[in-house]
Short mmCIF file of C-alpha atoms and ligand atoms in Angstrom, two decimals:
data_model
loop_
_atom_site.label_atom_id
_atom_site.label_comp_id
_atom_site.label_asym_id
_atom_site.label_seq_id
_atom_site.Cartn_x
_atom_site.Cartn_y
_atom_site.Cartn_z
CA MET A 154 -19.73 2.55 16.04
CA PRO A 155 -16.71 2.29 13.71
CA GLU A 156 -15.71 5.52 11.92
CA SER A 157 -17.18 5.83 8.41
CA ALA A 158 -14.82 5.36 5.47
CA PRO A 159 -15.33 8.97 4.25
CA LYS A 160 -14.43 10.27 7.71
CA GLN A 161 -11.38 8.01 7.82
CA ALA A 162 -10.40 9.12 4.33
CA ALA A 163 -10.76 12.76 5.42
CA ARG A 164 -8.13 11.97 8.09
CA GLY A 165 -5.87 10.56 5.36
CA VAL A 166 -6.43 7.03 6.61
CA VAL A 167 -6.17 4.59 3.74
CA THR A 168 -9.53 2.93 3.30
CA ASP A 169 -9.29 1.85 -0.32
CA ASN A 170 -7.43 -1.13 -1.68
CA LEU A 171 -5.03 -3.12 0.42
CA VAL A 172 -1.60 -2.01 -0.81
CA SER A 173 1.63 -3.62 0.34
CA LEU A 174 4.97 -1.81 0.31
CA GLN A 175 6.03 -4.11 -2.53
CA SER A 176 3.07 -3.18 -4.73
CA PHE A 177 3.33 0.49 -3.77
CA ILE A 178 6.96 0.63 -4.89
CA LEU A 179 6.12 -1.19 -8.13
CA GLU A 180 3.30 1.34 -8.71
CA GLU A 181 5.83 4.12 -8.23
CA GLU A 182 8.35 2.39 -10.49
CA ALA A 183 5.76 2.17 -13.27
CA ARG A 184 5.72 5.98 -13.38
CA TYR A 185 9.27 5.89 -14.74
CA PRO A 186 9.31 4.14 -18.18
CA GLY A 187 13.06 3.67 -18.04
CA ALA A 188 12.97 2.11 -14.57
CA THR A 189 14.93 -1.13 -14.31
CA GLY A 190 13.48 -2.32 -11.00
CA GLU A 191 16.89 -2.13 -9.30
CA PHE A 192 15.78 0.67 -6.98
CA SER A 193 12.60 -1.24 -6.04
CA TRP A 194 14.77 -4.25 -5.27
CA ILE A 195 16.73 -2.18 -2.72
CA ILE A 196 13.55 -1.03 -0.97
CA SER A 197 12.45 -4.65 -0.89
CA ALA A 198 15.74 -5.56 0.82
CA ILE A 199 15.29 -2.82 3.42
CA SER A 200 11.79 -4.15 4.10
CA LEU A 201 13.14 -7.69 4.59
CA ALA A 202 15.90 -6.48 6.94
CA ALA A 203 13.33 -4.47 8.93
CA LYS A 204 11.12 -7.53 9.44
CA ILE A 205 14.07 -9.54 10.74
CA ILE A 206 15.20 -6.74 13.07
CA ALA A 207 11.62 -6.17 14.26
CA TYR A 208 11.36 -9.79 15.36
CA LYS A 209 14.67 -9.65 17.25
CA VAL A 210 13.86 -6.26 18.87
CA ARG A 211 10.51 -7.60 20.09
CA HIS A 212 12.16 -10.64 21.69
CA VAL A 213 15.46 -9.20 23.04
CA ARG A 214 15.18 -10.89 26.44
CA LEU A 215 13.74 -14.16 25.14
CA GLN A 216 16.48 -14.28 22.49
CA ASN A 217 19.06 -13.15 25.07
CA VAL A 218 20.45 -10.36 22.86
CA LEU A 219 20.30 -7.49 25.35
CA GLY A 220 23.43 -5.96 26.78
CA GLU A 221 26.80 -4.83 25.56
CA GLN A 222 28.88 -6.42 22.84
CA GLY A 223 31.96 -5.62 24.87
CA GLU A 224 33.46 -3.39 22.17
CA GLU A 225 33.21 0.26 21.19
CA ASN A 226 31.93 1.48 17.85
CA ILE A 227 33.71 4.13 15.85
CA GLN A 228 31.85 6.78 17.77
CA GLY A 229 33.57 5.64 20.96
CA GLU A 230 30.22 4.44 22.25
CA SER A 231 29.90 0.97 23.75
CA GLN A 232 28.31 -1.25 21.13
CA LEU A 233 25.22 -3.16 22.17
CA ARG A 234 24.72 -6.69 20.92
CA MET A 235 21.60 -5.62 19.10
CA ASP A 236 23.56 -2.82 17.33
CA VAL A 237 25.87 -5.47 15.91
CA ILE A 238 23.03 -7.86 15.06
CA ALA A 239 20.97 -5.18 13.28
CA ASN A 240 24.05 -4.01 11.40
CA GLU A 241 24.88 -7.54 10.27
CA VAL A 242 21.30 -8.19 9.17
CA ILE A 243 21.24 -5.08 6.98
CA MET A 244 24.72 -5.70 5.55
CA ARG A 245 23.88 -9.32 4.70
CA VAL A 246 20.49 -8.51 3.15
CA LEU A 247 21.58 -5.43 1.20
CA GLY A 248 24.93 -6.97 0.28
CA GLY A 249 23.10 -9.33 -2.04
CA ARG A 250 21.48 -6.57 -4.09
CA SER A 251 23.45 -6.18 -7.29
CA SER A 252 22.69 -2.48 -7.82
CA ILE A 253 24.39 -1.34 -4.61
CA ALA A 254 27.90 0.08 -4.91
CA VAL A 255 28.57 1.27 -1.36
CA LEU A 256 27.08 0.64 2.09
CA GLY A 257 27.76 3.05 4.97
CA SER A 258 26.75 2.32 8.56
CA GLU A 259 26.92 4.21 11.83
CA GLU A 260 28.51 1.08 13.24
CA ASP A 261 31.41 0.87 10.79
CA GLN A 262 34.40 3.22 10.56
CA GLU A 263 34.60 3.10 6.77
CA PRO A 264 32.00 2.52 4.04
CA THR A 265 31.86 -0.96 2.51
CA ILE A 266 32.51 -1.06 -1.24
CA LEU A 267 30.45 -3.86 -2.82
CA ARG A 268 31.01 -3.08 -6.51
CA ARG A 269 32.04 -0.21 -8.73
CA GLY A 270 29.81 1.76 -11.10
CA HIS A 271 30.96 -0.24 -14.15
CA GLU A 272 30.07 -3.43 -12.23
CA GLY A 273 26.47 -2.28 -11.82
CA GLY A 274 26.76 -0.33 -8.60
CA LYS A 275 24.20 2.42 -9.22
CA TYR A 276 23.28 3.31 -5.63
CA CYS A 277 24.77 3.91 -2.19
CA VAL A 278 22.82 3.10 0.97
CA LEU A 279 23.67 4.69 4.32
CA PHE A 280 21.98 3.70 7.54
CA ASP A 281 21.84 3.81 11.28
CA PRO A 282 20.90 0.18 11.95
CA LEU A 283 19.37 0.62 15.40
CA ASP A 284 19.09 4.21 16.50
CA GLY A 285 18.25 4.70 20.16
CA SER A 286 19.34 1.15 21.02
CA SER A 287 20.31 2.23 24.55
CA ASN A 288 16.54 2.27 25.19
CA LEU A 289 16.08 -1.43 24.38
CA ASP A 290 16.43 -2.58 27.98
CA THR A 291 13.39 -0.47 28.92
CA ALA A 292 11.32 -1.49 25.87
CA VAL A 293 11.19 2.05 24.46
CA GLY A 294 10.72 2.52 20.69
CA VAL A 295 13.91 2.30 18.64
CA GLY A 296 14.45 2.57 14.92
CA THR A 297 16.39 2.01 11.72
CA ILE A 298 17.13 5.06 9.57
CA PHE A 299 18.19 4.78 5.92
CA THR A 300 18.97 6.95 2.92
CA ILE A 301 19.66 6.07 -0.72
CA LEU A 302 22.05 8.10 -2.90
CA ARG A 303 23.19 7.63 -6.48
CA ASN A 304 26.70 6.27 -6.86
CA ASP A 305 29.03 8.63 -8.73
CA PRO A 306 31.28 6.26 -10.75
CA THR A 307 33.69 9.11 -11.41
CA ILE A 308 34.58 9.28 -7.72
CA HIS A 309 36.81 6.38 -6.77
CA ASP A 310 36.97 6.80 -3.03
CA ALA A 311 33.98 5.46 -1.09
CA VAL A 312 33.81 8.34 1.41
CA GLY A 313 33.87 10.91 -1.41
CA THR A 314 31.10 8.98 -3.17
CA VAL A 315 28.73 9.06 -0.18
CA CYS A 316 29.53 12.59 1.03
CA GLN A 317 26.70 14.17 -0.95
CA PRO A 318 24.38 16.97 0.27
CA GLY A 319 20.95 15.83 1.45
CA THR A 320 19.39 17.36 -1.65
CA GLN A 321 20.94 14.47 -3.63
CA GLN A 322 18.99 11.79 -1.77
CA VAL A 323 16.96 9.50 -4.04
CA ALA A 324 14.96 8.06 -1.15
CA ALA A 325 14.97 8.10 2.65
CA GLY A 326 13.01 6.63 5.49
CA TYR A 327 12.90 4.97 8.85
CA VAL A 328 11.42 1.95 10.57
CA LEU A 329 10.06 2.58 14.07
CA TYR A 330 9.94 -0.53 16.25
CA GLY A 331 7.37 0.97 18.60
CA SER A 332 3.91 -0.08 19.82
CA SER A 333 3.57 -1.07 16.18
CA THR A 334 6.26 -1.47 13.53
CA VAL A 335 5.90 1.32 11.00
CA LEU A 336 8.00 2.06 7.94
CA VAL A 337 7.89 5.65 6.69
CA ILE A 338 9.46 6.43 3.33
CA THR A 339 9.80 9.10 0.67
CA THR A 340 11.16 8.80 -2.86
CA GLY A 341 10.65 12.50 -3.46
CA ARG A 342 6.93 12.17 -4.18
CA GLY A 343 5.41 12.63 -0.73
CA VAL A 344 5.77 10.69 2.52
CA HIS A 345 3.96 7.38 3.01
CA MET A 346 3.50 5.16 6.05
CA PHE A 347 3.26 1.37 6.17
CA GLU A 348 2.49 -0.83 9.15
CA LEU A 349 3.93 -4.31 9.51
CA ASP A 350 1.26 -6.99 9.57
CA ALA A 351 3.36 -9.66 11.23
CA ALA A 352 0.70 -12.29 10.57
CA ILE A 353 1.31 -12.08 6.82
CA GLY A 354 4.81 -10.59 6.98
CA SER A 355 3.98 -7.53 4.90
CA PHE A 356 4.25 -3.80 5.39
CA MET A 357 0.77 -2.51 4.46
CA LEU A 358 0.03 1.07 3.36
CA VAL A 359 -1.82 2.89 6.17
CA LYS A 360 -1.26 6.55 5.32
CA ARG A 361 -0.55 8.06 1.92
CA ASP A 362 1.09 11.49 1.50
CA ILE A 363 1.50 12.52 5.16
CA ARG A 364 1.26 16.30 5.61
CA MET A 365 2.88 17.74 8.73
CA PRO A 366 0.66 20.30 10.55
CA ALA A 367 2.15 23.81 10.18
CA ARG A 368 1.82 24.39 13.92
CA ASN A 369 1.72 22.35 17.10
CA LYS A 370 2.92 23.81 20.40
CA VAL A 371 5.17 20.87 21.28
CA TYR A 372 8.99 20.99 21.37
CA SER A 373 11.26 17.99 21.75
CA VAL A 374 14.73 18.59 23.24
CA ASN A 375 16.86 17.26 26.09
CA GLU A 376 16.41 20.27 28.41
CA ALA A 377 19.05 18.93 30.83
CA TYR A 378 21.66 20.43 28.48
CA THR A 379 20.05 23.90 28.37
CA PRO A 380 22.87 25.69 30.24
CA GLY A 381 25.25 24.65 27.45
CA PHE A 382 22.90 25.59 24.58
CA PRO A 383 23.80 28.67 22.48
CA ALA A 384 21.91 31.84 23.48
CA GLY A 385 19.30 31.64 20.69
CA TYR A 386 18.10 28.22 21.85
CA ARG A 387 17.91 29.34 25.49
CA ARG A 388 15.85 32.40 24.48
CA TYR A 389 13.50 30.18 22.45
CA LEU A 390 12.94 27.78 25.39
CA GLU A 391 12.18 30.70 27.75
CA TRP A 392 9.65 31.98 25.18
CA ALA A 393 8.11 28.51 24.76
CA HIS A 394 7.76 28.11 28.55
CA GLU A 395 5.86 31.43 28.64
CA ASN A 396 3.64 30.58 25.64
CA GLY A 397 1.92 27.38 26.60
CA TYR A 398 4.18 24.82 24.88
CA SER A 399 4.36 21.17 25.93
CA SER A 400 7.59 19.22 26.02
CA ARG A 401 7.90 15.66 24.71
CA TYR A 402 11.29 13.91 24.62
CA ILE A 403 11.80 10.16 24.35
CA GLY A 404 15.54 10.21 23.69
CA SER A 405 15.13 7.94 20.68
CA MET A 406 15.29 10.05 17.54
CA VAL A 407 13.09 7.86 15.36
CA ALA A 408 10.33 7.86 18.00
CA ASP A 409 10.61 11.61 18.61
CA MET A 410 10.69 12.28 14.88
CA HIS A 411 7.68 10.04 14.13
CA ARG A 412 5.58 11.91 16.67
CA THR A 413 6.75 15.23 15.24
CA LEU A 414 6.02 14.12 11.65
CA VAL A 415 2.53 12.84 12.45
CA ASN A 416 1.36 15.46 15.00
CA GLY A 417 3.56 18.46 14.18
CA GLY A 418 5.89 20.30 16.55
CA VAL A 419 9.65 20.82 16.52
CA PHE A 420 12.58 18.52 17.34
CA LEU A 421 15.86 20.09 18.37
CA TYR A 422 19.33 18.77 19.06
CA PRO A 423 21.41 21.98 19.54
CA PRO A 424 25.15 22.27 20.00
CA THR A 425 26.07 21.26 23.59
CA LYS A 426 29.26 21.39 25.67
CA LYS A 427 29.79 17.68 24.98
CA HIS A 428 28.83 17.91 21.29
CA PRO A 429 29.68 21.48 20.14
CA THR A 430 28.81 20.56 16.52
CA GLY A 431 25.70 18.64 17.56
CA LYS A 432 25.32 14.94 18.38
CA LEU A 433 23.26 13.68 15.47
CA ARG A 434 24.94 12.44 12.30
CA LEU A 435 24.38 14.46 9.16
CA LEU A 436 24.45 11.77 6.48
CA TYR A 437 22.37 8.95 7.96
CA GLU A 438 20.25 10.65 10.64
CA ALA A 439 19.72 14.38 9.95
CA ASN A 440 19.52 14.19 6.13
CA PRO A 441 17.00 11.32 5.84
CA MET A 442 14.80 12.90 8.51
CA SER A 443 15.11 16.29 6.79
CA PHE A 444 14.08 14.80 3.43
CA LEU A 445 10.97 13.28 5.02
CA VAL A 446 10.10 16.48 6.92
CA GLU A 447 10.47 18.71 3.84
CA GLN A 448 8.43 16.28 1.73
CA ALA A 449 5.70 16.45 4.40
CA GLY A 450 5.64 20.27 4.29
CA GLY A 451 7.99 21.00 7.19
CA THR A 452 11.47 22.54 7.34
CA SER A 453 14.89 21.46 8.63
CA THR A 454 17.86 23.62 9.55
CA THR A 455 21.21 23.27 11.31
CA GLY A 456 20.36 26.54 13.05
CA THR A 457 22.25 28.50 10.40
CA VAL A 458 21.56 26.83 7.02
CA ARG A 459 19.09 24.39 5.43
CA THR A 460 20.26 20.98 6.61
CA MET A 461 20.07 19.34 3.19
CA ASP A 462 22.30 22.01 1.64
CA VAL A 463 25.28 21.13 3.84
CA LYS A 464 28.17 19.55 1.88
CA PRO A 465 29.39 16.69 4.11
CA ARG A 466 33.12 16.23 4.61
CA GLU A 467 33.11 12.81 6.26
CA LEU A 468 30.84 9.81 6.74
CA HIS A 469 30.23 10.27 10.46
CA GLU A 470 30.02 14.07 10.49
CA ARG A 471 27.67 15.47 13.12
CA THR A 472 25.34 18.47 12.92
CA PRO A 473 23.06 20.57 15.10
CA LEU A 474 19.44 20.02 14.07
CA VAL A 475 16.12 21.86 14.28
CA LEU A 476 13.34 20.29 12.23
CA GLY A 477 9.58 19.96 12.17
CA SER A 478 6.51 22.09 11.44
CA LYS A 479 7.48 25.10 9.38
CA ASP A 480 5.90 27.66 11.76
CA GLU A 481 7.48 25.96 14.79
CA VAL A 482 10.96 25.93 13.22
CA ALA A 483 10.44 29.60 12.32
CA ALA A 484 9.56 30.31 15.98
CA VAL A 485 12.91 28.82 17.03
CA LEU A 486 14.91 30.79 14.43
CA ALA A 487 13.08 34.00 15.38
CA HIS A 488 15.08 33.92 18.63
CA PHE A 489 18.46 33.86 16.87
CA ARG A 490 19.70 37.44 16.49
CA SER A 491 22.88 36.41 14.65
CA PRO A 492 24.49 33.17 13.40
CA ALA A 493 26.52 33.20 16.62
CA ASP A 494 23.26 32.61 18.51
CA ALA A 495 23.06 29.17 16.91
CA MET A 496 26.65 28.08 17.56
CA ALA A 497 28.45 26.73 20.59
P1 P6P B 797 20.63 12.44 24.45
C1 P6P B 797 20.24 7.97 20.61
O1 P6P B 797 21.46 7.70 21.28
C2 P6P B 797 20.42 9.24 19.82
O2 P6P B 797 21.43 9.10 18.87
C3 P6P B 797 19.11 9.64 19.18
O3 P6P B 797 18.31 8.56 18.88
C4 P6P B 797 18.47 10.54 20.22
O4 P6P B 797 17.66 11.53 19.65
C5 P6P B 797 19.68 11.18 20.90
O5 P6P B 797 20.79 10.29 20.71
C6 P6P B 797 19.45 11.33 22.39
O6 P6P B 797 20.62 11.97 22.90
O7 P6P B 797 21.94 13.21 24.56
O8 P6P B 797 19.43 13.33 24.66
O9 P6P B 797 20.57 11.19 25.27
#
């Protein structure tokens, strides 16, 4: 017996009109009388890039695009062919949008300047084109993460333009290429989820205004690194082991974050011996995820300060990260007796 519409609605499942991402964004745009449609056009480009990447991710062996590119990216990590392909898809789709001034990618050392403010460049888009791509060979969920910032025409160097605190984000989101392809986005008015209907090639609204549960006894961390974690994190994990918590860790941030956003819990990437300032990138991983989490009622911290308050110094800056359900993040911080407990 299928679930009744009222029961589905009570779960936040969208049972009313069929709304595509395109029409949702135009609905949102209509709320702003002065809107020019340029911002909507960027979201539309991200949606197009996501559909192209989704197809390639779902056919990596058939399309023979698994494996290494044979070069290293700026992070010193071996680039996978799909990293390069996803990056090129996004650059080529977004590059054609006339309102974009600067593009910044995890895969590229420097930001790409497309046009200046006086040439119409109103926005900057930063992205991780295929986060977790090392999981592609085992068919684990991977994702694209993006954030949109306003371009500051008074700043003439591209890095300075994009190094804005997370509080300045205009929009942020991710695409999870998992058992289904979902796009989750916020423009500062709640968090909304769309699922790709490949048959019609549209992202369709499936959940409006996602609210993260305040509690869920699940933590997500790579426990293999525990000996190198700062004391506060080790104390928290001991407490969690004694208080009935479950552990879930996929090792693909977008997949771990999507579970945390939908079900609640806490995701942690603390300082480690190998990454004493954390592994995850502030501008195009931590900040977009933090925007989404805060918009869904959760919290995000570096262990010492609110993640979105950090003033970035460089494009590929890394940060420690603790984010998720507000009570679960509080439970982590409760085990830090001083700021030193959060630092390597
Ligand atoms: P570790 C993937 O390489 C990634 O950047 C994130 O997607 C993921 O959360 C993290 O690294 C996993 O890192 O050190 O646990 O393998």
